[in-house]
Coordinates of C-alpha atoms and ligand atoms in Angstrom, one line a residue:
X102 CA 4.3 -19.5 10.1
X103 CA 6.0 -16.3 10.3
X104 CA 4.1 -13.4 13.2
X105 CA 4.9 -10.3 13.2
X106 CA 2.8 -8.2 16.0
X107 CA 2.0 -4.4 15.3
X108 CA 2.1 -2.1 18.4
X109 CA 0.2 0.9 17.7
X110 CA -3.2 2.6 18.3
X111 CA -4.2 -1.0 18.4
X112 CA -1.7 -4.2 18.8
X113 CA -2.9 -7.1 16.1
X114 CA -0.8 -9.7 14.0
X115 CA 0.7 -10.2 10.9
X116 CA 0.8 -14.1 9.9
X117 CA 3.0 -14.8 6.9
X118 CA 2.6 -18.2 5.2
X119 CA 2.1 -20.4 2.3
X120 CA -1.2 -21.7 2.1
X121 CA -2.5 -19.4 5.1
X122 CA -5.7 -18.9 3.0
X123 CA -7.1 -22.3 3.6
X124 CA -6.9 -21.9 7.3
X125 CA -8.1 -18.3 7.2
X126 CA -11.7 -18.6 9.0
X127 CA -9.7 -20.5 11.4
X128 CA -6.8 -17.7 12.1
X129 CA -10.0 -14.9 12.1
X130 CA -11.7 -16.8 14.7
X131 CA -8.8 -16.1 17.2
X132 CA -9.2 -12.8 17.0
X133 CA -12.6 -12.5 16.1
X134 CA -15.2 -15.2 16.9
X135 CA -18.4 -16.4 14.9
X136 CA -20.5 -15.4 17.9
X137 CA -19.8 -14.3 21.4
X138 CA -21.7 -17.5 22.9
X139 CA -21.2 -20.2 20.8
X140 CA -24.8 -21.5 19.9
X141 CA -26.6 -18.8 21.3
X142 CA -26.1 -15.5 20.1
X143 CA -26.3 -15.0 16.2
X144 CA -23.6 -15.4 14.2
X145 CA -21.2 -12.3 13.7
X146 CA -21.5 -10.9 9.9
X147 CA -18.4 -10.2 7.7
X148 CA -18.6 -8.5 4.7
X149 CA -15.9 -10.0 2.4
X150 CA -14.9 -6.7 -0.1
X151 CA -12.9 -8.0 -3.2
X152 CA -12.7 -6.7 -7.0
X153 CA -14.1 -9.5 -9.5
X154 CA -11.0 -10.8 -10.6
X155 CA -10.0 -11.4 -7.1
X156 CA -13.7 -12.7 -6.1
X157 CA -12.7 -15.2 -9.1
X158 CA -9.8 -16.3 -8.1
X159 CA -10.0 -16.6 -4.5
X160 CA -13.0 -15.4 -2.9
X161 CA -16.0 -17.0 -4.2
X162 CA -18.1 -19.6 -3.2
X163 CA -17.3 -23.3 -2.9
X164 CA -13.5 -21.8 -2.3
X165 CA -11.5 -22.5 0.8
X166 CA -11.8 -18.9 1.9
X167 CA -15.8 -18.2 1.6
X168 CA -16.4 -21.8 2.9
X169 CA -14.0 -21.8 5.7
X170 CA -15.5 -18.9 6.9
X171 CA -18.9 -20.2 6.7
X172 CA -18.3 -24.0 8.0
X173 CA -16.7 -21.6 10.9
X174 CA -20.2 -20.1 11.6
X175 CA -20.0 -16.5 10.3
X176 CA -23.0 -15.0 8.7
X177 CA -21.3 -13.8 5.0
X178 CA -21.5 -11.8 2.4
X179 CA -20.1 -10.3 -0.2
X180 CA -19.6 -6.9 -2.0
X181 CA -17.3 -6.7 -5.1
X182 CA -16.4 -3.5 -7.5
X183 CA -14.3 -3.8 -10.6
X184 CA -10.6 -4.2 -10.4
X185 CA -8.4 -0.8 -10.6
X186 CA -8.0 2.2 -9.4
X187 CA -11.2 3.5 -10.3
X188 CA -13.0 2.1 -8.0
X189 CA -11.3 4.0 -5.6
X190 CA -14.3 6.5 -4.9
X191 CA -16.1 7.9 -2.3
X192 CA -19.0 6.5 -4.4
X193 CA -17.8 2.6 -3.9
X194 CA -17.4 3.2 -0.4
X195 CA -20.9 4.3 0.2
X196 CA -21.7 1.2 -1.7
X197 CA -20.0 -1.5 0.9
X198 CA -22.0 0.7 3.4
X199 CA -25.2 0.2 1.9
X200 CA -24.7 -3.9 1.1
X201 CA -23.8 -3.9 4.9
X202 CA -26.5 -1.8 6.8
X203 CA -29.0 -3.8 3.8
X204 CA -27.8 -6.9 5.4
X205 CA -28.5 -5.2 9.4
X206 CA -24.4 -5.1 10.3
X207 CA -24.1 -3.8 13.7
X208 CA -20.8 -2.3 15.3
X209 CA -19.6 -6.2 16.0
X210 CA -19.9 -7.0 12.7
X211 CA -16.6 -6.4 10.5
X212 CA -15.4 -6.7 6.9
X213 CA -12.5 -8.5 5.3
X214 CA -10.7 -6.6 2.8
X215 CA -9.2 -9.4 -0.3
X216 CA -7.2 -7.8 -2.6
X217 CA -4.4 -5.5 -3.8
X218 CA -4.0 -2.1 -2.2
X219 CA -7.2 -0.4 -4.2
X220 CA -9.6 -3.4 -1.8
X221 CA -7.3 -2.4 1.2
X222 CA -7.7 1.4 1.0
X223 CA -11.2 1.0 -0.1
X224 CA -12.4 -1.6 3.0
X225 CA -10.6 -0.4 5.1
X226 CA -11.9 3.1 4.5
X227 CA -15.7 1.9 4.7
X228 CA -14.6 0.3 8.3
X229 CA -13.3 3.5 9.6
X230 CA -16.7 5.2 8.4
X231 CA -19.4 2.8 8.8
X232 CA -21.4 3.0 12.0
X233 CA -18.2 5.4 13.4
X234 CA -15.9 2.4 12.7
X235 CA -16.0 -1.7 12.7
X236 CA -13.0 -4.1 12.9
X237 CA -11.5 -5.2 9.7
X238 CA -9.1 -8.1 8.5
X239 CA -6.7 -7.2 5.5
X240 CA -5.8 -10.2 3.4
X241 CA -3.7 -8.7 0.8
X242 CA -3.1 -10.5 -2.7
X243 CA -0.5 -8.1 -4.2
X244 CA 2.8 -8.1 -3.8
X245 CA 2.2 -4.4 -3.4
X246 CA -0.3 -4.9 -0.5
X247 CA 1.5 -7.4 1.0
X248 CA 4.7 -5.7 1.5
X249 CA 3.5 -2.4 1.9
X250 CA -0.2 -1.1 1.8
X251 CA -1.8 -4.1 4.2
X252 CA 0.2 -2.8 6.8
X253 CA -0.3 0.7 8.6
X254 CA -3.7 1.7 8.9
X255 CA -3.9 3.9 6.1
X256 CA -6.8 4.1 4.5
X257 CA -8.4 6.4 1.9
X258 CA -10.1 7.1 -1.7
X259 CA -9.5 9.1 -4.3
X260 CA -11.4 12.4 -5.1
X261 CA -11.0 14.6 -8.5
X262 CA -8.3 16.7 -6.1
X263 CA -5.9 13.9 -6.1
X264 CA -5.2 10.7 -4.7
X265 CA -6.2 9.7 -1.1
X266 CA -7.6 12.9 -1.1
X267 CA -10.2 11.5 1.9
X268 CA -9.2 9.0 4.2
X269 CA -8.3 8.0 7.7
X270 CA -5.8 6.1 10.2
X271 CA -7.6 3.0 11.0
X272 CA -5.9 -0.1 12.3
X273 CA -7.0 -3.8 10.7
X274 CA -7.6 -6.2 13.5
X275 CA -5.6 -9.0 11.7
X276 CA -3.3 -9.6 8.5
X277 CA -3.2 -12.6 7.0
X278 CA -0.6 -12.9 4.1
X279 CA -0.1 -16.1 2.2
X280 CA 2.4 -15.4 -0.6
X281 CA 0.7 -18.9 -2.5
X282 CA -1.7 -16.1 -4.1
X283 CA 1.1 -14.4 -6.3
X284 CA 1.5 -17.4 -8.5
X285 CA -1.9 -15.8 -9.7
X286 CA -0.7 -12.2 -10.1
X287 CA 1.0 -10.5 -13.3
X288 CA 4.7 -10.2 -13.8
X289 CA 3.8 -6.4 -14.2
X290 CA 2.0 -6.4 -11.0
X291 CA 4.9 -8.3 -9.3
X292 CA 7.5 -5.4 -10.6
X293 CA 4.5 -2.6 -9.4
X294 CA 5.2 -4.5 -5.9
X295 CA 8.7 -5.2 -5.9
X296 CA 9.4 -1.4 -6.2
X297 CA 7.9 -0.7 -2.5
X298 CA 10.2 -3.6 -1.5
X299 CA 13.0 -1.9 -2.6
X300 CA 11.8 1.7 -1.2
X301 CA 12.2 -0.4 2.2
X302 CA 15.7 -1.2 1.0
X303 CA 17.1 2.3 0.5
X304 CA 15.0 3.8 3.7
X305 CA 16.5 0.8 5.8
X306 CA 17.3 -2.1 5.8
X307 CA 20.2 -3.1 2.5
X308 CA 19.9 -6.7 3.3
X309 CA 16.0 -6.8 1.1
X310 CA 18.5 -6.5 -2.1
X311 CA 20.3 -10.3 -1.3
X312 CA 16.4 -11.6 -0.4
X313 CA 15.3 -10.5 -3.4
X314 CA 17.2 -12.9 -5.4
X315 CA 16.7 -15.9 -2.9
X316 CA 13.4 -15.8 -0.9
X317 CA 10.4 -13.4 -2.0
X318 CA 8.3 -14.4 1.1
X319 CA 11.2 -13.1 3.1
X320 CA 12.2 -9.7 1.7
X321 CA 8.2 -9.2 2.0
X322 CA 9.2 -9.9 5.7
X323 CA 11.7 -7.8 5.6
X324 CA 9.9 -4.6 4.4
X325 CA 6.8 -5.4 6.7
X326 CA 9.5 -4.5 9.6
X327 CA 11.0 -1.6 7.8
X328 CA 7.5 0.0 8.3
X329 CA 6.3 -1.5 11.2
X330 CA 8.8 0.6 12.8
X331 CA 8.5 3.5 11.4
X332 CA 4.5 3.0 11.7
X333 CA 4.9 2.1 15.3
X334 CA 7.0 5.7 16.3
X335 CA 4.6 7.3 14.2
X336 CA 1.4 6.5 13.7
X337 CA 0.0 9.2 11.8
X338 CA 2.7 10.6 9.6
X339 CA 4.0 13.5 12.1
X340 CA 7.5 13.3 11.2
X341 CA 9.5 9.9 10.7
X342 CA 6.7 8.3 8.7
X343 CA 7.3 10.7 6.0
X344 CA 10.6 8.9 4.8
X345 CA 8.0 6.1 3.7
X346 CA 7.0 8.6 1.3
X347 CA 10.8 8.1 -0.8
X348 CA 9.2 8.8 -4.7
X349 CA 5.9 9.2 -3.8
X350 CA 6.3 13.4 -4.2
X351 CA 7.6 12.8 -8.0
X352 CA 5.9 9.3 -8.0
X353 CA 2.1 10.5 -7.4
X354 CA 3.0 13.9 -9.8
X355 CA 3.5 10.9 -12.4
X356 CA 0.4 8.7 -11.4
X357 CA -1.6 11.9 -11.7
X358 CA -0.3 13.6 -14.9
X359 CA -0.7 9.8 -16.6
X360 CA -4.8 10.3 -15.3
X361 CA -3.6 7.0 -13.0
X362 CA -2.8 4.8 -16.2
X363 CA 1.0 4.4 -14.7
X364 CA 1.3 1.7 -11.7
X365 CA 2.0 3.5 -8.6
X366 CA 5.2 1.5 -8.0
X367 CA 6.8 1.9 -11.1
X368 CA 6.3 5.7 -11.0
X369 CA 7.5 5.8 -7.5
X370 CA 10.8 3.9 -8.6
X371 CA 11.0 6.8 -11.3
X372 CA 10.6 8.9 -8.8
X373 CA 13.0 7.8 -6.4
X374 CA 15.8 7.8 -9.2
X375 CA 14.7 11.3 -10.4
X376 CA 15.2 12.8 -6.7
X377 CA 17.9 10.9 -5.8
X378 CA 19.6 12.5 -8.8
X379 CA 18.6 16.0 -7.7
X380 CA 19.5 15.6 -4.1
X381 CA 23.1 14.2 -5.5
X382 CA 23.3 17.5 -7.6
X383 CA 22.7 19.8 -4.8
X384 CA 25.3 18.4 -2.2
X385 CA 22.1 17.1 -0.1
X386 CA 23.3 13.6 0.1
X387 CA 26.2 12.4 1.7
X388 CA 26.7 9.0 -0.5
X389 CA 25.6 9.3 -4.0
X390 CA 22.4 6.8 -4.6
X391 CA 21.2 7.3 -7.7
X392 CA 23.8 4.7 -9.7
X393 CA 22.2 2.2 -6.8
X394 CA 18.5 3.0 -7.7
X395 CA 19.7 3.1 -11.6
X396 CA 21.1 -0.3 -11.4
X397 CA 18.3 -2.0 -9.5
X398 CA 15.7 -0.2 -12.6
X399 CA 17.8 -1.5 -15.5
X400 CA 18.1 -4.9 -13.6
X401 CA 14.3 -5.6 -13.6
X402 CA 13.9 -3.4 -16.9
X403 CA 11.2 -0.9 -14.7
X404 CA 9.4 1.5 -17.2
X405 CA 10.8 4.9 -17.4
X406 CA 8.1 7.9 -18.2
X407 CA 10.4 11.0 -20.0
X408 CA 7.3 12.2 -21.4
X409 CA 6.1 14.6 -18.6
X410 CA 7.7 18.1 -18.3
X411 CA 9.0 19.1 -14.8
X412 CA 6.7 22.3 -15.3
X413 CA 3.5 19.5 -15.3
X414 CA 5.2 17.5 -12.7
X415 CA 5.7 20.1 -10.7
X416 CA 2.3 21.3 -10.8
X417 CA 0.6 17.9 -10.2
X418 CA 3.1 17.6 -6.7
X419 CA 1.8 21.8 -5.1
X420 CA -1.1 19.6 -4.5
X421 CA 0.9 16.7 -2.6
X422 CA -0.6 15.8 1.0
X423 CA 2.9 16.6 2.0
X424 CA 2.8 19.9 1.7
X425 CA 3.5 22.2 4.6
X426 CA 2.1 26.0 4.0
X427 CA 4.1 26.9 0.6
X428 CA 7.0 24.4 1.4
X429 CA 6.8 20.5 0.9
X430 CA 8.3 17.8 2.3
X431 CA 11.3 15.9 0.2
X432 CA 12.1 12.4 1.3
X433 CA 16.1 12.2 -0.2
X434 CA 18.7 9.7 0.5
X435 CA 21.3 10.8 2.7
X436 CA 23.2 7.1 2.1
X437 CA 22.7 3.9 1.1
X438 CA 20.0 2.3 3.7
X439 CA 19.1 6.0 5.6
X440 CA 17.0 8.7 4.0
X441 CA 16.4 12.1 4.8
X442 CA 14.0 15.1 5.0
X443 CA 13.6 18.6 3.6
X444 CA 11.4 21.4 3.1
X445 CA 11.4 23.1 -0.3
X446 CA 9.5 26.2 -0.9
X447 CA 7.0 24.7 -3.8
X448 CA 8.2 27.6 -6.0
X449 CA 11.7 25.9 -6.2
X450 CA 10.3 22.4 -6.7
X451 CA 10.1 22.9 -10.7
X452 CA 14.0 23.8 -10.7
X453 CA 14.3 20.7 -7.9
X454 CA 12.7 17.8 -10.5
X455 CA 14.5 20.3 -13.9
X456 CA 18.1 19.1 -12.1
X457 CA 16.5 15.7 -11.4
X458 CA 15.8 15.2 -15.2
X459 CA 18.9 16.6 -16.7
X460 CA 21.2 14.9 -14.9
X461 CA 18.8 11.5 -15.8
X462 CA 19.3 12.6 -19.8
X463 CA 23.0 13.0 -19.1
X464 CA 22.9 9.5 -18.1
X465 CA 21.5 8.2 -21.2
X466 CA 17.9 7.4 -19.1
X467 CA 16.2 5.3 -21.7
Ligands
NAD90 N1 -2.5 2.5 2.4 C1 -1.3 2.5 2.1 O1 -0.4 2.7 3.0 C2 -0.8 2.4 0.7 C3 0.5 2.3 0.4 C4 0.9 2.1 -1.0 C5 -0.1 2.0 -2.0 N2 -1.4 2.2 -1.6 C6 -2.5 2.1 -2.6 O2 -2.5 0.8 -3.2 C7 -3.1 0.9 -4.5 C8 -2.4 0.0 -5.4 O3 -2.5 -1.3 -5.0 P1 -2.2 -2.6 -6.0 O4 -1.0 -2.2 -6.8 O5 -2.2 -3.8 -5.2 O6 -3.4 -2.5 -7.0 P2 -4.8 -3.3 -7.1 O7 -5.4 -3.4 -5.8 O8 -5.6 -2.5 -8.2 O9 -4.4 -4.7 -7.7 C9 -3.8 -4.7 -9.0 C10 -4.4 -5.8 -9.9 O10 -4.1 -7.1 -9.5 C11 -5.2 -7.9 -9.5 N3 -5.0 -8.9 -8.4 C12 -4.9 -8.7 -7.1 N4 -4.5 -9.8 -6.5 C13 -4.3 -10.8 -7.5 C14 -3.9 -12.1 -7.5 N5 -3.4 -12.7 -6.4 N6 -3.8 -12.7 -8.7 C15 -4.2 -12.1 -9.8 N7 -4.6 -10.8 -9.9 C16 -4.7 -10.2 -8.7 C17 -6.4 -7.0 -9.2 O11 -7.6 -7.5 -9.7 C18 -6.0 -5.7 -10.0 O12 -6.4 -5.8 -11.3 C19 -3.1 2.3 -4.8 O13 -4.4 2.8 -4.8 C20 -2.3 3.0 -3.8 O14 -2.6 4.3 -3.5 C21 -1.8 2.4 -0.3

């Protein structure tokens, strides 16, 4: 078994393995016992959040997970929504917080968030909230949530404004990633993951690329310490957490002109491509990149979206969380492995993604 320990707000484990679902009660016991006496007090609750298909697969009843974790003593129950990003809402929130104050959770009591990034956000969200905040154990299923949104503390749901419109910084208590779970997940949900993975390539750390090819479970790894880094100098996004953000200004722009029907990795990879092209046209990058991110999206054929206008994209990204008064905050590649930051006024962003998508037509961008 592979540990990585986070040191921020609060210190709590990553465990990595194969398998690690079967034990998970037992792993969730360390760190949060069934009851504080042991055949006096009552049992602790844990509300185990999931969407249906992953309730299916892997959290219901009579499976390891749900019967681990009552053979271990806990007092469980369950609260499922249905899969996407949909469920992403204020509203659904509210719901996990009704099942739980229904079933008389107290501030001991904690929730287990199974899923993709939507259940993490979502959970983890209603744990920050309920009764001012309960613990909370992620066990991600995506490839997306295990390399990438499990990990952090962000937390949040989406409004009409945009997404992660409301949210908050709130630390899980454990993570418990066992890669067994992908064999489950679609190849389009694999490349939606993989595209995070790479992110954590360009921002840092070149070596994910050979993983890629060989070991899955350790260029996951290997992006879980490209953020826990970042994450651990800065904890809520102040300054070097932005660079985490690498396609996400073009990326979300994408996710929202689409109404959220593109997977948010693949429109981040298009949006990493798009900047790095820009960034290469105005002299901002010391190494070209773009041929880099261009090869890696032919390689594992990502989807390319040509049909929004940088006049749309532009106005979909003024409303970007990273915005700074009337500037906002560009995450660009300086190099290979190191990326940079700068603010743009928003009225130059248009003319910013405009150079971004002419040089990608001059390239013959499918
Ligand atoms: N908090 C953060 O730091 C952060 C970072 C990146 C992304 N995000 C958020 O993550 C969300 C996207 O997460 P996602 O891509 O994991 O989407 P998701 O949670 O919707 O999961 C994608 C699909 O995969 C299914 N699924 C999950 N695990 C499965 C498994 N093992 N086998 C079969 N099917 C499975 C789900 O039912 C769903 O249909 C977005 O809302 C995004 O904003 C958050």
């Amino acid at each position: 078994m592979q540990k990585i320990t986070m040191h921020t707000s609060k210190t709590y484990d990553i465990l990595i393995e194969e398998g690690l679902l079967a034990s998970a009660a037992e792993r969730i016991a360390e760190v949060l016992p069934p009851s504080e006496e042991p055949g006096k007090a009552a049992a602790r609750r844990c509300c185990l959040v999931c969407d249906k298909t992953v309730y299916a697969l892997y959290g219901r009843q009579e499976l390891p997970l749900y019967d681990g974790l009552t053979a271990a003593g806990y007092d469980v129950h369950t609260c499922t929504f249905d899969p996407g990003e949909g469920s992403k809402t204020l509203k659904m929130a509210a719901e996990i917080c009704r099942v739980m104050a229904a079933k008389g959770f107290t501030r001991d009591d904690f929730i287990i968030a199974l899923g993709g990034g939507v259940c993490g956000d979502l959970a983890g969200f209603a744990a920050s909230v309920y009764m001012r905040g309960v613990s909370f154990v992620q066990i991600p299923t995506t490839l997306l949530a295990m390399a990438d949104s499990s990990i952090g503390g962000k937390t949040g749901v989406n409004t009409e404004a945009g997404k992660n419109m409301i949210g908050s910084f709130w630390q899980p208590d454990l993570i418990l990633i066992d890669p067994a779970v992908l064999e489950t997940l679609d190849q389009a949900e694999v490349l939606n993951g993989l595209a995070e993975i790479i992110k954590a390539g360009f921002i840092a750390d070149g070596t994910i690329f050979d993983s890629l090819s060989e070991d899955l479970t350790e260029a996951i790894v290997k992006a879980i310490n490209v953020k826990k880094e970042i994450v651990e100098a800065d904890e809520r996004e102040s300054g070097q957490r932005r660079l985490l953000n690498f396609g996400h200004t073009i990326g979300h722009a994408i996710e929202k002109c689409s109404g959220y029907t593109v997977p948010h990795g693949c429109a981040v990879m298009n949006g990493m491509y798009l900047t790095s092209l820009a960034a290469d046209e105005l002299g901002w990058s010391s190494a070209p990149v773009a041929g880099l991110i261009r090869n890696v999206i032919d390689a594992f054929a990502y989807p390319v979206y040509k049909e929004y206008k940088a006049a749309q994209l532009a106005e979909a990204a003024a409303g970007d969380k990273k915005r700074v008064s009337d500037n906002i905050v560009i995450v660009y590649p300086d190099r290979p492995g190191c990326c940079g930051t700068k603010e743009l006024p928003v009225s130059e962003l248009e003319n910013f993604i405009v150079t971004g998508l002419s040089k990608a037509k001059a390239t013959k961008w499918r």
